[in-house]
Tab-separated table of C-alpha atoms in Angstrom:
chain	number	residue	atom	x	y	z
A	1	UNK	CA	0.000	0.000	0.000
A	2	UNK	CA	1.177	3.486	-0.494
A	3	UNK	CA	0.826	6.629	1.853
A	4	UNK	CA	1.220	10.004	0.914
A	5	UNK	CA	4.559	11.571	1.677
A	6	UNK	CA	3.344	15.111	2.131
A	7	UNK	CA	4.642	16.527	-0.544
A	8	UNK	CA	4.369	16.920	-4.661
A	9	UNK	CA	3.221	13.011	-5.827
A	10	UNK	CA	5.594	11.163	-3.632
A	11	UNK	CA	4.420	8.248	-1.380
A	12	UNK	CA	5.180	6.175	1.125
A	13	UNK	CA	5.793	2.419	0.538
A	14	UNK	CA	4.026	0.419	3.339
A	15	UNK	CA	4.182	-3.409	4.362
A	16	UNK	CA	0.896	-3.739	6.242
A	17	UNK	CA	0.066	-6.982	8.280
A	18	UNK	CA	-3.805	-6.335	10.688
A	19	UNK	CA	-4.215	-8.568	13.428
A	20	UNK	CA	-8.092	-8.259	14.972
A	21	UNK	CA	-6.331	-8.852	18.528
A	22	UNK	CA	-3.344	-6.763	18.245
A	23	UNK	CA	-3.380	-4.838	21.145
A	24	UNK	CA	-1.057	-2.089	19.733
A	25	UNK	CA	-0.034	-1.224	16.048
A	26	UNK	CA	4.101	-0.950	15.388
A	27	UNK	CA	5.599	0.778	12.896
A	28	UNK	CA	8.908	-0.453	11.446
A	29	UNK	CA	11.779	1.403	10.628
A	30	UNK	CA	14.409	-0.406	8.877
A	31	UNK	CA	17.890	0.441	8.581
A	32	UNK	CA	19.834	1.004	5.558
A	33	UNK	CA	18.111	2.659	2.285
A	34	UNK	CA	15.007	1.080	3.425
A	35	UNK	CA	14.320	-0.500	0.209
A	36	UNK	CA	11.861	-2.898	0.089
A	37	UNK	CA	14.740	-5.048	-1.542
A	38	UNK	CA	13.417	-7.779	-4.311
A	39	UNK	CA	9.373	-7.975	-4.033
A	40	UNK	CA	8.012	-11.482	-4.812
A	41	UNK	CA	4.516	-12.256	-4.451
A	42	UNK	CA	3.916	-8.700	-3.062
A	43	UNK	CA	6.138	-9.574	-0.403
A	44	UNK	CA	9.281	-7.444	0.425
A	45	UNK	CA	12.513	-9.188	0.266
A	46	UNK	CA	15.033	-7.329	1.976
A	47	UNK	CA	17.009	-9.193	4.360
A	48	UNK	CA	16.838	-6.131	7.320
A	49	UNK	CA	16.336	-7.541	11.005
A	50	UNK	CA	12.974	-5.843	11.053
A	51	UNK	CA	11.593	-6.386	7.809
A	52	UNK	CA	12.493	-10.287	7.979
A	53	UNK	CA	10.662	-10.277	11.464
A	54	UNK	CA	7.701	-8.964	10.419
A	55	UNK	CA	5.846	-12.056	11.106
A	56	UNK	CA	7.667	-12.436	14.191
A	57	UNK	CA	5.984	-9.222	15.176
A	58	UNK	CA	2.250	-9.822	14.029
A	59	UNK	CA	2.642	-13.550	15.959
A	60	UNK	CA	3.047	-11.777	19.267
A	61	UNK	CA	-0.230	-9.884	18.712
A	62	UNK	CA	0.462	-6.888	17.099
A	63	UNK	CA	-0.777	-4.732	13.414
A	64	UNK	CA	2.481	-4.028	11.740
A	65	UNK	CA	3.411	-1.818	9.110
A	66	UNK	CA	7.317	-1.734	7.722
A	67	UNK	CA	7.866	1.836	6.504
A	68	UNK	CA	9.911	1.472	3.448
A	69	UNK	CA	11.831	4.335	1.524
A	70	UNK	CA	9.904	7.584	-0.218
A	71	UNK	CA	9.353	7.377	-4.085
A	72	UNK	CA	11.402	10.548	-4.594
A	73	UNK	CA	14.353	9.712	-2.745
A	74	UNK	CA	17.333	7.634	-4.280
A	75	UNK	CA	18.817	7.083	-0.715
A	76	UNK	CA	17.609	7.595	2.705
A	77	UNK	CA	21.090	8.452	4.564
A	78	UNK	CA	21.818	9.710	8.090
A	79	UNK	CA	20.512	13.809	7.122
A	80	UNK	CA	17.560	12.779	5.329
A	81	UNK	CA	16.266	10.768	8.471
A	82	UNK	CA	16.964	14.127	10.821
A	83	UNK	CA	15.038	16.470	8.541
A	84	UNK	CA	11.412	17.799	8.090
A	85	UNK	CA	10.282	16.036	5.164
A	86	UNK	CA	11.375	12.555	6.554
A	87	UNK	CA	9.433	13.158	10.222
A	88	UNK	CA	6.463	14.379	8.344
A	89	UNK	CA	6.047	10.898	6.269
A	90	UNK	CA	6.387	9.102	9.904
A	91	UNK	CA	3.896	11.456	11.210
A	92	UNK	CA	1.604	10.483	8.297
A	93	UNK	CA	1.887	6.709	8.596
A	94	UNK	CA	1.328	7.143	12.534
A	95	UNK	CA	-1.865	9.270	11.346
A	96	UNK	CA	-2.645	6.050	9.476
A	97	UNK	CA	-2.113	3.758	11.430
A	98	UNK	CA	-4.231	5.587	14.579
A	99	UNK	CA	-7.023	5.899	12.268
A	100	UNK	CA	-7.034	2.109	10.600
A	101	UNK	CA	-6.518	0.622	14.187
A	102	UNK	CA	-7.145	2.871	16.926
A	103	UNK	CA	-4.589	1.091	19.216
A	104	UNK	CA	-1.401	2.539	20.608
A	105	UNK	CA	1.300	3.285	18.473
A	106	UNK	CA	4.856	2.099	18.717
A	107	UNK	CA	7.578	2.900	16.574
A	108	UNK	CA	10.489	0.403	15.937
A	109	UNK	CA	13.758	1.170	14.704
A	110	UNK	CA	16.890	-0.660	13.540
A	111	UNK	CA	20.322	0.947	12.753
A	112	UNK	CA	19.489	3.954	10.702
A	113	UNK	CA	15.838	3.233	11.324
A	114	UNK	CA	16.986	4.182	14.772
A	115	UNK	CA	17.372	7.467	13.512
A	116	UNK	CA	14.136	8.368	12.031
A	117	UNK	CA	12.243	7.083	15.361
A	118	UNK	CA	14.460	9.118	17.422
A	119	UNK	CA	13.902	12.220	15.176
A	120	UNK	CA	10.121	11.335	14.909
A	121	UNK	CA	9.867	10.562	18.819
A	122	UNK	CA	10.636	13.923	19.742
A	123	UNK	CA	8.824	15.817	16.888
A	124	UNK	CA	5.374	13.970	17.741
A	125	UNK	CA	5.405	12.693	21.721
A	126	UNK	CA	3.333	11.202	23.462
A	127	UNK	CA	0.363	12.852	22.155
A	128	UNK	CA	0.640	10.726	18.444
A	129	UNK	CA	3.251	7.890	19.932
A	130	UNK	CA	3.033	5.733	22.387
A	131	UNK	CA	6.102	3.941	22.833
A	132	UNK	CA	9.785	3.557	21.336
A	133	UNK	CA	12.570	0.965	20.289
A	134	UNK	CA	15.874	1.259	19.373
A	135	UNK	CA	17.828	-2.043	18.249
A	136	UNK	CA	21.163	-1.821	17.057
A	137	UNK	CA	21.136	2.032	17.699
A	138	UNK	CA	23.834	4.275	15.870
A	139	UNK	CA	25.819	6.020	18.689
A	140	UNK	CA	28.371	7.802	17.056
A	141	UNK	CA	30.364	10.104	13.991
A	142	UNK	CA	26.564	10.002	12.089
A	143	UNK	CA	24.310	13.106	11.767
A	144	UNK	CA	21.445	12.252	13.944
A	145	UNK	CA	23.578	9.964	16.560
A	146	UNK	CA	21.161	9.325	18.765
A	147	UNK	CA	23.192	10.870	21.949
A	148	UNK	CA	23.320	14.192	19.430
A	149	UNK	CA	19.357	14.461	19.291
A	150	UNK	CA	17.888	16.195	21.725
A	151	UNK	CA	16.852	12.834	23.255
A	152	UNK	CA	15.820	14.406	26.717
A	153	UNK	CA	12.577	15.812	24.829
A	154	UNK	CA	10.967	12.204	24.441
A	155	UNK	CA	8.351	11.354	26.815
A	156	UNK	CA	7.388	8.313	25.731
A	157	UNK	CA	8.609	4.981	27.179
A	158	UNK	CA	12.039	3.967	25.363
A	159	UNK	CA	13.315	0.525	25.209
A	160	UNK	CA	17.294	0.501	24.048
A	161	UNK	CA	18.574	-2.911	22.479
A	162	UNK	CA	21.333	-4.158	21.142
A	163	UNK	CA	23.690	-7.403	20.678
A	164	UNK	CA	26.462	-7.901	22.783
A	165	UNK	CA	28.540	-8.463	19.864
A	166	UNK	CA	27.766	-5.604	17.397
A	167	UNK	CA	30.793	-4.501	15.547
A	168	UNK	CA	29.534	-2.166	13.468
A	169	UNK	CA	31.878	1.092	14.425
A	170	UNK	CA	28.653	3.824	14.369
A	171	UNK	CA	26.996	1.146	16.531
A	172	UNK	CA	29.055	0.364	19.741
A	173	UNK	CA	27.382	-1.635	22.535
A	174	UNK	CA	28.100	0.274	25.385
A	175	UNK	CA	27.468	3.625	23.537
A	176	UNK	CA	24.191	2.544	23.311
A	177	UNK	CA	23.890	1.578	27.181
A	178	UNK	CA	24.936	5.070	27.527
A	179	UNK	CA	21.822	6.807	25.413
A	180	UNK	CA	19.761	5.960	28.922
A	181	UNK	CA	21.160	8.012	30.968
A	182	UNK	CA	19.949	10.670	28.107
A	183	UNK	CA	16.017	10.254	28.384
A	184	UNK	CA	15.235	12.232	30.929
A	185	UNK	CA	11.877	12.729	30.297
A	186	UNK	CA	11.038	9.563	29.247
A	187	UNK	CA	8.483	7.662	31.976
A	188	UNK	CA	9.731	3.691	31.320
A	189	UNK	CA	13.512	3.345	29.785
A	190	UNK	CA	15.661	0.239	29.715
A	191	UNK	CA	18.270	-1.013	28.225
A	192	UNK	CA	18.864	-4.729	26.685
A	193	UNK	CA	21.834	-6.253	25.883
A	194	UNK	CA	21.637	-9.811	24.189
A	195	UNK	CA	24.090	-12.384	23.246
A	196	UNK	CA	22.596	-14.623	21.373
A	197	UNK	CA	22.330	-16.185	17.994
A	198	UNK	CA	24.782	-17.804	15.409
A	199	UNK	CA	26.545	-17.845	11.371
A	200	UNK	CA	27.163	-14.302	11.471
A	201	UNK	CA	28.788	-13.166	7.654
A	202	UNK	CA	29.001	-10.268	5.588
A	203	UNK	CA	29.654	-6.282	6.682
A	204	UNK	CA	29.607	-5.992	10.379
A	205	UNK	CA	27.277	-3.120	10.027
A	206	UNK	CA	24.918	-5.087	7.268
A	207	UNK	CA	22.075	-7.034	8.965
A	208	UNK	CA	23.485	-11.013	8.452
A	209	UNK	CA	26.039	-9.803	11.042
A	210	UNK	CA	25.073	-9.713	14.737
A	211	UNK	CA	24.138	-6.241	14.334
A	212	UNK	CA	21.193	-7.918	12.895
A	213	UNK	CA	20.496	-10.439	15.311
A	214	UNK	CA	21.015	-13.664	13.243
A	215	UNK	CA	19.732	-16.579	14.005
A	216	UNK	CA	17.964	-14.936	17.435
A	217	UNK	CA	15.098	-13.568	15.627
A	218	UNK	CA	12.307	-14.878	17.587
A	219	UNK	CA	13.877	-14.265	20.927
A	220	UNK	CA	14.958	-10.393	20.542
A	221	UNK	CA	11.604	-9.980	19.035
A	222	UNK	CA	9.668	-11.606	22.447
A	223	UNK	CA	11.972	-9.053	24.269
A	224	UNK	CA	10.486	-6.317	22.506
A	225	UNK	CA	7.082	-7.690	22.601
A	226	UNK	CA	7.775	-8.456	26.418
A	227	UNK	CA	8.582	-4.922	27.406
A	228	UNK	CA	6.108	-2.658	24.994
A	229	UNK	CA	2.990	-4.886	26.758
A	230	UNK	CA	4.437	-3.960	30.515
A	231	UNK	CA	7.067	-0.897	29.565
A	232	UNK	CA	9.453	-0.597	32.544
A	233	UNK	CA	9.297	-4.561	33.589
């Protein structure tokens, strides 16, 4: 499905999965591009933690929607996910997804999809969101870091996760422990660290490596669903 970007003719790109006894609606971010990679059988192929877990998500009773990259943009780096135009497509997909569901909204980030819920976090609060979660945040030498946002505006509960193991250099582990100590505001925060999983290969920062939890889907993924039903536990 497609959702209008807020500007000119471009849209949105949206992955949507309704479950009639989702108790809260969760918007993915993916990191990267956020291409929808190869699409077969109207099913998006790219390989991302989040957008692989998608089912992962809608099994522990959720609606889902994967936010893929605007039609207009070739590439969705680290200033196009700190700007305006970028929080204003979030804001419309949240709009979206309030008025298809009408249950909370979460927003779920991964890597540079980190990013874009940080920026959209503290642009919409807890009036439009109801919850965030960063996995495999970046932490450092990127604009829109998360430590370099002005993280101590959100006010909605924050859950920070990441694997022990990450060796992506923008993404270090106990950088992101640190981004707690940052939400100042926020009423729930914790931090996760797992160590987990197996066969990591390719680009340490690419999501076959353990910055994309490989072969521990379905256990970071209860964590998350865990902690958004009883934020703070």
């Amino acid at each position: 499905m497609h959702i209008d970007a807020g500007r000119a003719n471009a849209y949105v790109p949206v992955y949507a999965m309704a479950n009639p006894n989702a108790t809260a609606t969760l918007i993915l971010l993916p990191g990267g591009d956020s291409g929808t990679g190869r699409v077969s059988n109207g099913q998006p192929g790219s390989m991302n933690f989040l957008v692989r877990s998608r089912q992962l998500f809608a099994d522990e009773g959720f609606n889902v929607l994967v936010m893929f990259r605007a039609s207009d943009l070739r590439t969705l780096d680290f200033p196009e996910r700190i700007s305006s135009e970028h929080v204003k497509e979030i804001s419309n997909v949240v709009d979206y997804a309030t008025q298809t569901f009408g249950k909370p909204v979460w927003l779920v980030g991964t890597s540079r999809g980190t990013v874009s819920g940080t920026a959209a976090a503290i642009a919409l609060g807890k009036a439009h969101i109801a919850g965030l979660v960063l996995t495999s945040s970046v932490t450092n030498r990127k604009a829109g870091a998360i430590g370099a946002q002005d993280i101590e505006k959100i006010d909605v509960p924050t859950l920070v996760l990441h694997h022990k193991l990450d060796a992506c250099p923008i993404c270090v582990p106990s950088q992101a422990e640190a981004i707690i100590g940052g939400l100042k505001n926020a009423p729930a925060k914790k931090f996760i660290l797992v160590d987990g999983g197996s066969s990591p290969k390719g680009d340490p920062c690419e999501a076959e490596h353990w910055h994309g939890y490989p072969n521990f889907e379905a256990q970071t993924v209860r964590l998350i669903a865990d902690w958004i039903r009883n934020p703070g536990d």
